[in-house]
Coordinates of C-alpha atoms in Angstrom, one line a residue:
X1 CA 4.6 19.3 9.6
X2 CA 4.1 17.3 12.8
X3 CA 3.5 20.7 14.6
X4 CA 0.9 21.4 11.5
X5 CA -0.9 18.6 12.3
X6 CA -1.4 20.0 15.8
X7 CA -3.6 22.8 14.7
X8 CA -6.8 22.8 16.9
X9 CA -5.5 20.5 19.8
X10 CA -5.3 21.8 23.4
X11 CA -2.1 19.3 24.2
X12 CA 0.2 17.4 22.6
X13 CA 3.2 15.0 23.1
X14 CA 5.9 15.6 21.2
X15 CA 8.6 13.0 20.7
X16 CA 12.1 13.3 20.0
X17 CA 14.6 10.6 19.9
X18 CA 18.0 9.3 18.6
X19 CA 20.2 6.7 19.3
X20 CA 23.3 6.9 21.4
X21 CA 24.2 3.3 21.6
X22 CA 27.9 2.2 20.8
X23 CA 27.0 0.4 17.8
X24 CA 25.1 3.4 16.3
X25 CA 27.7 5.7 17.0
X26 CA 30.6 4.0 15.6
X27 CA 29.2 2.2 12.6
X28 CA 26.0 4.2 11.6
X29 CA 26.8 7.8 12.5
X30 CA 30.6 7.7 13.1
X31 CA 30.2 10.3 15.5
X32 CA 31.7 10.9 19.0
X33 CA 29.7 11.0 22.5
X34 CA 29.6 14.9 22.3
X35 CA 28.1 15.0 18.6
X36 CA 25.6 12.6 19.3
X37 CA 24.3 14.2 22.3
X38 CA 24.2 17.7 20.6
X39 CA 21.6 15.8 17.9
X40 CA 19.4 15.5 20.6
X41 CA 19.9 18.7 22.0
X42 CA 19.3 20.3 18.6
X43 CA 16.0 18.4 18.3
X44 CA 15.0 19.6 21.6
X45 CA 15.8 23.5 20.6
X46 CA 13.6 22.8 17.4
X47 CA 10.9 21.6 19.4
X48 CA 11.1 24.5 21.7
X49 CA 11.1 27.0 18.8
X50 CA 8.1 25.4 17.0
X51 CA 6.1 25.2 20.1
X52 CA 5.8 29.2 20.5
X53 CA 3.4 29.1 17.5
X54 CA 1.3 26.2 19.1
X55 CA -1.7 27.4 21.2
X56 CA -2.0 24.3 23.4
X57 CA 0.4 22.6 25.7
X58 CA 3.3 20.9 24.6
X59 CA 4.8 18.0 26.6
X60 CA 8.3 16.7 25.5
X61 CA 9.1 12.7 25.3
X62 CA 12.7 12.0 24.9
X63 CA 13.8 8.4 24.0
X64 CA 17.6 7.6 23.9
X65 CA 16.6 4.9 21.1
X66 CA 18.5 1.7 21.7
X67 CA 18.8 2.5 25.4
X68 CA 20.0 -1.4 26.4
X69 CA 23.0 -0.9 24.1
X70 CA 24.1 2.4 25.3
X71 CA 26.5 2.8 28.7
X72 CA 24.4 4.0 31.7
X73 CA 26.4 6.9 32.3
X74 CA 26.4 8.4 28.9
X75 CA 22.5 7.4 28.5
X76 CA 22.0 9.5 31.8
X77 CA 24.3 12.5 30.5
X78 CA 22.1 12.8 27.2
X79 CA 18.8 12.7 29.0
X80 CA 20.1 15.4 31.6
X81 CA 21.2 17.3 28.5
X82 CA 17.8 17.2 27.2
X83 CA 16.1 18.1 30.3
X84 CA 18.4 20.9 31.0
X85 CA 17.6 22.2 27.3
X86 CA 14.0 22.0 27.9
X87 CA 14.0 23.4 31.2
X88 CA 12.5 20.6 32.9
X89 CA 10.7 21.3 36.3
X90 CA 7.8 20.2 38.2
X91 CA 5.6 22.5 36.2
X92 CA 7.3 21.5 33.2
X93 CA 7.6 18.0 33.0
X94 CA 9.3 15.7 30.4
X95 CA 8.6 12.0 29.6
X96 CA 11.8 9.9 29.7
X97 CA 11.3 6.4 27.4
X98 CA 13.9 4.1 28.1
X99 CA 13.3 1.5 24.8
X100 CA 14.4 -1.9 24.8
X101 CA 14.6 -1.4 20.8
X102 CA 17.0 -4.6 20.4
X103 CA 17.0 -7.1 23.3
X104 CA 20.4 -7.4 24.3
X105 CA 20.3 -8.9 27.9
X106 CA 17.7 -10.8 30.0
X107 CA 14.7 -9.0 31.7
X108 CA 16.4 -8.9 35.0
X109 CA 19.2 -7.0 33.5
X110 CA 16.9 -4.4 31.7
X111 CA 14.9 -4.0 34.9
X112 CA 18.3 -3.2 36.6
X113 CA 19.3 -0.6 34.2
X114 CA 15.8 1.1 34.5
X115 CA 16.2 1.3 38.4
X116 CA 19.7 2.7 38.1
X117 CA 18.4 5.3 35.5
X118 CA 15.5 6.1 38.1
X119 CA 17.8 6.5 40.7
X120 CA 20.1 8.7 39.0
X121 CA 17.2 10.9 37.7
X122 CA 15.6 11.3 40.9
X123 CA 12.6 9.2 40.1
X124 CA 11.6 6.6 42.8
X125 CA 10.8 3.1 41.9
X126 CA 7.6 3.4 43.3
X127 CA 6.7 6.2 40.8
X128 CA 8.1 4.2 37.7
X129 CA 6.0 0.8 38.8
X130 CA 3.1 2.8 39.4
X131 CA 3.3 4.2 36.0
X132 CA 4.1 0.7 34.5
X133 CA 1.0 -0.9 36.2
X134 CA -1.4 2.2 35.7
X135 CA -4.6 1.6 34.1
X136 CA -4.2 1.9 30.6
X137 CA -6.6 4.3 28.7
X138 CA -9.1 3.5 26.4
X139 CA -7.4 4.8 23.4
X140 CA -4.2 3.3 24.2
X141 CA -6.4 -0.4 24.5
X142 CA -7.9 0.6 21.0
X143 CA -4.4 1.4 19.4
X144 CA -3.3 -2.1 20.7
X145 CA -6.3 -3.9 19.4
X146 CA -5.9 -2.3 15.8
X147 CA -2.4 -3.2 15.8
X148 CA -3.2 -6.8 16.3
X149 CA -5.5 -6.4 13.4
X150 CA -2.9 -4.8 11.4
X151 CA -0.7 -7.5 11.9
X152 CA -3.0 -10.2 11.3
X153 CA -4.0 -8.8 7.9
X154 CA -0.7 -8.2 6.7
X155 CA 0.2 -11.8 7.5
X156 CA -3.1 -12.9 6.1
X157 CA -2.5 -11.0 2.8
X158 CA 1.2 -11.7 2.5
X159 CA 2.2 -8.0 2.9
X160 CA 0.4 -6.5 -0.2
X161 CA -1.8 -4.0 1.9
X162 CA -0.9 -0.3 2.3
X163 CA -2.3 1.7 4.4
X164 CA -5.4 3.0 2.8
X165 CA -6.4 -0.6 1.6
X166 CA -5.5 -1.7 5.2
X167 CA -7.9 1.0 6.5
X168 CA -10.5 0.2 4.0
X169 CA -10.4 -3.7 4.6
X170 CA -10.3 -3.7 8.4
X171 CA -13.1 -1.3 8.8
X172 CA -15.1 -3.2 6.0
X173 CA -14.5 -6.8 7.6
X174 CA -14.9 -5.6 11.0
X175 CA -17.5 -2.8 10.8
X176 CA -15.0 -0.3 12.5
X177 CA -14.5 3.2 11.5
X178 CA -10.9 3.7 12.0
X179 CA -9.0 6.6 10.1
X180 CA -6.4 6.3 7.5
X181 CA -4.0 8.4 9.8
X182 CA -4.3 6.2 12.8
X183 CA -3.7 3.0 10.8
X184 CA -0.7 4.6 9.0
X185 CA 0.8 5.7 12.3
X186 CA 0.4 2.4 13.9
X187 CA 2.0 0.6 10.4
X188 CA 5.1 2.8 10.7
X189 CA 5.7 1.8 14.3
X190 CA 5.0 -1.7 13.4
X191 CA 7.4 -1.2 10.4
X192 CA 4.6 -2.9 8.2
X193 CA 4.3 -1.8 4.5
X194 CA 3.1 -2.9 1.2
X195 CA 4.9 -4.9 -1.3
X196 CA 6.8 -2.4 -3.7
X197 CA 5.8 -2.7 -7.5
X198 CA 8.7 -3.1 -10.0
X199 CA 7.6 -2.7 -13.7
X200 CA 10.0 -3.3 -16.7
X201 CA 8.4 -1.9 -20.1
X202 CA 10.0 -3.1 -23.5
X203 CA 8.2 -1.6 -26.8
X204 CA 8.9 -3.4 -30.2
X205 CA 7.6 -2.3 -33.8
X206 CA 5.2 -4.6 -35.4
X207 CA 3.6 -4.3 -38.7
X208 CA -0.1 -4.2 -38.5
X209 CA -2.6 -5.8 -40.8
X210 CA -5.4 -3.7 -39.4
X211 CA -5.5 -1.0 -37.0
X212 CA -8.2 1.3 -35.5
X213 CA -8.5 4.6 -34.0
X214 CA -8.2 5.4 -30.1
X215 CA -11.8 5.9 -29.6
X216 CA -11.8 5.3 -25.8
X217 CA -9.3 8.4 -25.9
X218 CA -8.5 7.7 -22.0
X219 CA -12.3 7.7 -21.0
X220 CA -12.1 4.8 -18.5
X221 CA -15.4 5.5 -17.0
X222 CA -18.4 3.5 -17.7
X223 CA -21.7 3.8 -16.1
X224 CA -22.8 0.1 -16.7
X225 CA -21.3 -3.2 -17.2
X226 CA -20.7 -4.2 -21.0
X227 CA -20.2 -0.5 -22.1
X228 CA -16.5 -0.8 -22.4
X229 CA -14.1 -3.6 -22.3
X230 CA -10.0 -3.5 -22.4
X231 CA -7.6 -6.1 -23.1
X232 CA -4.1 -7.0 -23.0
X233 CA -1.5 -9.9 -22.6
X234 CA 1.2 -9.8 -20.0
X235 CA 4.1 -12.4 -19.4
X236 CA 5.3 -14.4 -16.4
X237 CA 8.8 -16.0 -16.0
X238 CA 8.8 -19.6 -14.7
X239 CA 11.3 -19.6 -11.9
X240 CA 14.2 -21.5 -12.6
X241 CA 13.6 -21.9 -16.4
X242 CA 14.0 -19.8 -19.4
X243 CA 10.1 -20.6 -20.3
X244 CA 7.3 -18.2 -20.0
X245 CA 3.8 -18.3 -19.4
X246 CA 1.3 -15.6 -21.1
X247 CA -2.0 -14.2 -19.5
X248 CA -4.6 -12.8 -21.8
X249 CA -7.3 -11.1 -20.0
X250 CA -10.4 -8.9 -20.8
X251 CA -11.5 -6.8 -17.9
X252 CA -15.0 -4.6 -17.8
X253 CA -14.2 -0.8 -17.2
X254 CA -17.4 -0.4 -15.0
X255 CA -16.5 -2.8 -12.4
X256 CA -12.7 -3.7 -13.2
X257 CA -13.9 -7.6 -13.2
X258 CA -11.8 -10.1 -15.4
X259 CA -14.6 -11.0 -18.1
X260 CA -12.4 -13.8 -19.2
X261 CA -8.9 -14.9 -19.0
X262 CA -6.5 -17.5 -20.6
X263 CA -3.2 -18.9 -19.5
X264 CA -0.7 -20.4 -22.4
X265 CA 2.6 -21.3 -22.9
X266 CA 2.5 -19.4 -26.2
X267 CA 1.8 -15.8 -27.1
X268 CA 0.0 -16.3 -30.1
X269 CA -3.5 -15.6 -32.2
X270 CA -5.1 -18.7 -30.1
X271 CA -4.6 -17.1 -27.0
X272 CA -6.5 -14.1 -27.6
X273 CA -9.1 -15.6 -29.6
X274 CA -9.7 -17.9 -27.2
X275 CA -9.9 -15.2 -24.5
X276 CA -12.3 -13.2 -26.8
X277 CA -14.9 -16.3 -27.1
X278 CA -14.8 -16.8 -23.5
X279 CA -15.9 -13.5 -22.8
X280 CA -18.6 -13.9 -25.1
X281 CA -20.1 -17.3 -23.6
X282 CA -21.4 -15.5 -20.6
X283 CA -22.1 -12.2 -22.5
X284 CA -23.7 -13.1 -25.9
X285 CA -25.4 -9.7 -26.2
X286 CA -22.6 -7.5 -25.3
X287 CA -21.6 -4.8 -27.8
X288 CA -19.0 -2.9 -25.6
X289 CA -16.0 -0.6 -27.2
X290 CA -13.2 -3.0 -27.3
X291 CA -10.1 -1.4 -26.3
X292 CA -6.4 -2.9 -26.9
X293 CA -2.7 -2.0 -27.7
X294 CA -1.5 -2.7 -30.9
X295 CA -0.2 -6.2 -30.4
X296 CA -0.3 -8.4 -33.6
X297 CA -2.8 -10.5 -32.2
X298 CA -5.5 -7.3 -32.4
X299 CA -4.4 -6.1 -35.5
X300 CA -5.1 -9.2 -37.2
X301 CA -7.8 -9.4 -39.8
X302 CA -9.2 -12.7 -38.4
X303 CA -9.8 -10.7 -34.9
X304 CA -11.0 -7.6 -36.5
X305 CA -13.7 -10.0 -38.3
X306 CA -14.7 -11.4 -34.8
X307 CA -15.6 -8.0 -33.6
X308 CA -17.5 -7.1 -36.6
X309 CA -19.4 -10.1 -36.1
X310 CA -20.5 -9.4 -32.5
X311 CA -21.0 -5.8 -33.5
X312 CA -18.1 -4.5 -31.2
X313 CA -16.3 -1.2 -31.8
X314 CA -12.7 -1.5 -31.8
X315 CA -10.4 1.0 -30.3
X316 CA -6.5 0.8 -30.0
X317 CA -3.9 2.7 -27.9
X318 CA -1.4 5.1 -30.1
X319 CA 2.0 3.6 -30.6
X320 CA 4.1 4.3 -27.7
X321 CA 1.3 5.3 -25.4
X322 CA 0.8 2.7 -23.0
X323 CA -1.3 5.1 -20.8
X324 CA -4.1 4.9 -23.4
X325 CA -4.6 1.3 -22.0
X326 CA -4.3 2.3 -18.3
X327 CA -6.7 0.0 -16.5
X328 CA -5.1 -3.3 -17.9
X329 CA -1.5 -1.9 -17.3
X330 CA -2.7 -1.4 -13.7
X331 CA -4.3 -4.7 -13.6
X332 CA -1.0 -6.3 -14.5
X333 CA 0.9 -4.2 -11.8
X334 CA -1.6 -5.4 -9.3
X335 CA -1.5 -9.0 -10.1
X336 CA 2.5 -8.7 -10.4
X337 CA 2.9 -7.0 -7.0
X338 CA 0.5 -8.9 -4.9
X339 CA 0.5 -12.4 -6.5
X340 CA 4.2 -13.3 -5.6
X341 CA 3.8 -11.8 -2.2
X342 CA 0.6 -14.1 -1.6
X343 CA 1.7 -17.6 -3.0
X344 CA 4.6 -19.7 -2.9
X345 CA 5.8 -20.3 -6.8
X346 CA 8.5 -22.7 -7.7
X347 CA 7.6 -24.0 -11.1
X348 CA 5.3 -23.8 -13.6
X349 CA 2.5 -25.8 -12.2
X350 CA 2.4 -23.2 -9.2
X351 CA 2.9 -20.4 -11.3
X352 CA -0.3 -21.8 -13.1
X353 CA -2.3 -22.4 -10.0
X354 CA -1.1 -18.9 -8.8
X355 CA -2.4 -16.9 -11.5
X356 CA -5.9 -18.6 -11.2
X357 CA -6.1 -18.5 -7.4
X358 CA -5.2 -14.5 -7.4
X359 CA -7.6 -14.0 -10.2
X360 CA -10.5 -15.5 -7.7
X361 CA -9.3 -13.4 -4.7
X362 CA -9.0 -10.4 -7.1
X363 CA -12.7 -10.7 -8.5
X364 CA -14.3 -12.1 -5.2
X365 CA -12.5 -11.5 -2.4
X366 CA -10.6 -8.4 -2.5
X367 CA -12.8 -5.3 -1.7
X368 CA -11.9 -2.1 -3.3
X369 CA -12.6 1.7 -2.1
X370 CA -14.0 2.9 -5.2
X371 CA -16.8 0.6 -5.3
X372 CA -17.6 1.2 -1.5
X373 CA -15.6 -1.7 -0.3
X374 CA -17.1 -4.4 -2.4
X375 CA -15.1 -6.8 -4.8
X376 CA -15.5 -6.5 -8.6
X377 CA -18.1 -9.7 -8.6
X378 CA -20.4 -8.0 -6.3
X379 CA -20.6 -4.8 -8.1
X380 CA -21.1 -6.6 -11.2
X381 CA -24.0 -8.7 -10.1
X382 CA -25.5 -5.8 -8.5
X383 CA -25.6 -3.9 -11.6
X384 CA -26.9 -6.7 -13.9
X385 CA -29.6 -7.4 -11.3
X386 CA -30.5 -3.6 -11.5
X387 CA -32.4 -1.5 -14.1
X388 CA -30.2 1.4 -12.8
X389 CA -26.8 0.3 -12.1
X390 CA -24.9 2.3 -9.4
X391 CA -22.5 4.8 -10.8
X392 CA -18.9 4.6 -9.3
X393 CA -17.1 7.8 -10.5
X394 CA -13.2 7.6 -10.8
X395 CA -11.5 9.6 -8.0
X396 CA -9.5 12.4 -9.2
X397 CA -5.7 11.8 -9.1
X398 CA -3.9 14.9 -9.1
X399 CA -0.8 13.3 -10.1
X400 CA -2.2 12.0 -13.0
X401 CA -4.0 15.2 -13.9
X402 CA -0.5 17.2 -13.6
X403 CA 0.9 14.5 -16.1
X404 CA -1.9 14.7 -18.9
X405 CA -1.7 18.4 -18.6
X406 CA 2.0 18.2 -19.5
X407 CA 2.6 15.4 -21.8
X408 CA -1.2 14.6 -23.3
X409 CA -2.0 15.9 -26.6

């Protein structure tokens, strides 16, 4: 795959590295010196073989990773084996990178190690220091600048950004045009990645008073605000206690804006009814399709009456088909994967405040790619002030389409 990505280039540096350090040999790989050296040589053989199909020039770079933890004579032996396999010469040069992966000594000791390697690899000190103090190319300077932005945004947003949103947000707030591949590459170099979601699902059978057909039928696309609303209730465990808090929210499927929400210590009818009433206050004439799962609050006769009074059409997910209410399920996943990364939550009070702060952040400060890097509130305000709201098609997701083909009725 690395070579597939090089198509069309005239020149490329291919980096091969493995760790010959004492610790890695004995603890991680449990291999002897000859076996570790062979790993490096085999890597170079593979590059040689693949480079035959590459039209441009390939320059080999090799790194004895964790160089500072490797015996100098053995590091030299591995580097020489790599150069011999590559056929290094004046016309076919090799870049030897000697990284201080783990700082195991003072800078002067590291400098002595570099000098020793230069001497035995027949590289003059002057040549090394000439390279060290070379004029840094513009692309490298730009990468350094981008790396600093990535570290800044990762810290600012408490590790919630993957490479796609990292790219969007940096470009949006800094008026730049970095590519996703470039950001992804640098994030991997820095060891930065987004927080991983962990979901737990429990299903319980409840006898419903009133049920409705699945009118929405997984058509989550809306062309204007207040056409389709989706709702659900989720729970949060209070740290150090057996108590839970429940969040009920209604989101508009046009802009994914939380029209209303309520936090309560009890998951009851009052929680859902209060959420609905709060949604109606700023939207008194709204008559959307109102979609939910088959929770006991939504199947109650009293809630059905509320919908009828507002002239809303009720839609419900089928039993055991949580994806029928996919937008709210996704909304809960976003909250739970990001909120705990962004805020310190130690008790009920801090949990309540975190939910409030995160929903403000989500609505007003969190740009989304689908909406051309606008926040849900910005999209909503623009649409409500326009006679012809901008349409934002849902991007095709091949994984979901494949799932539908296999499992959907």
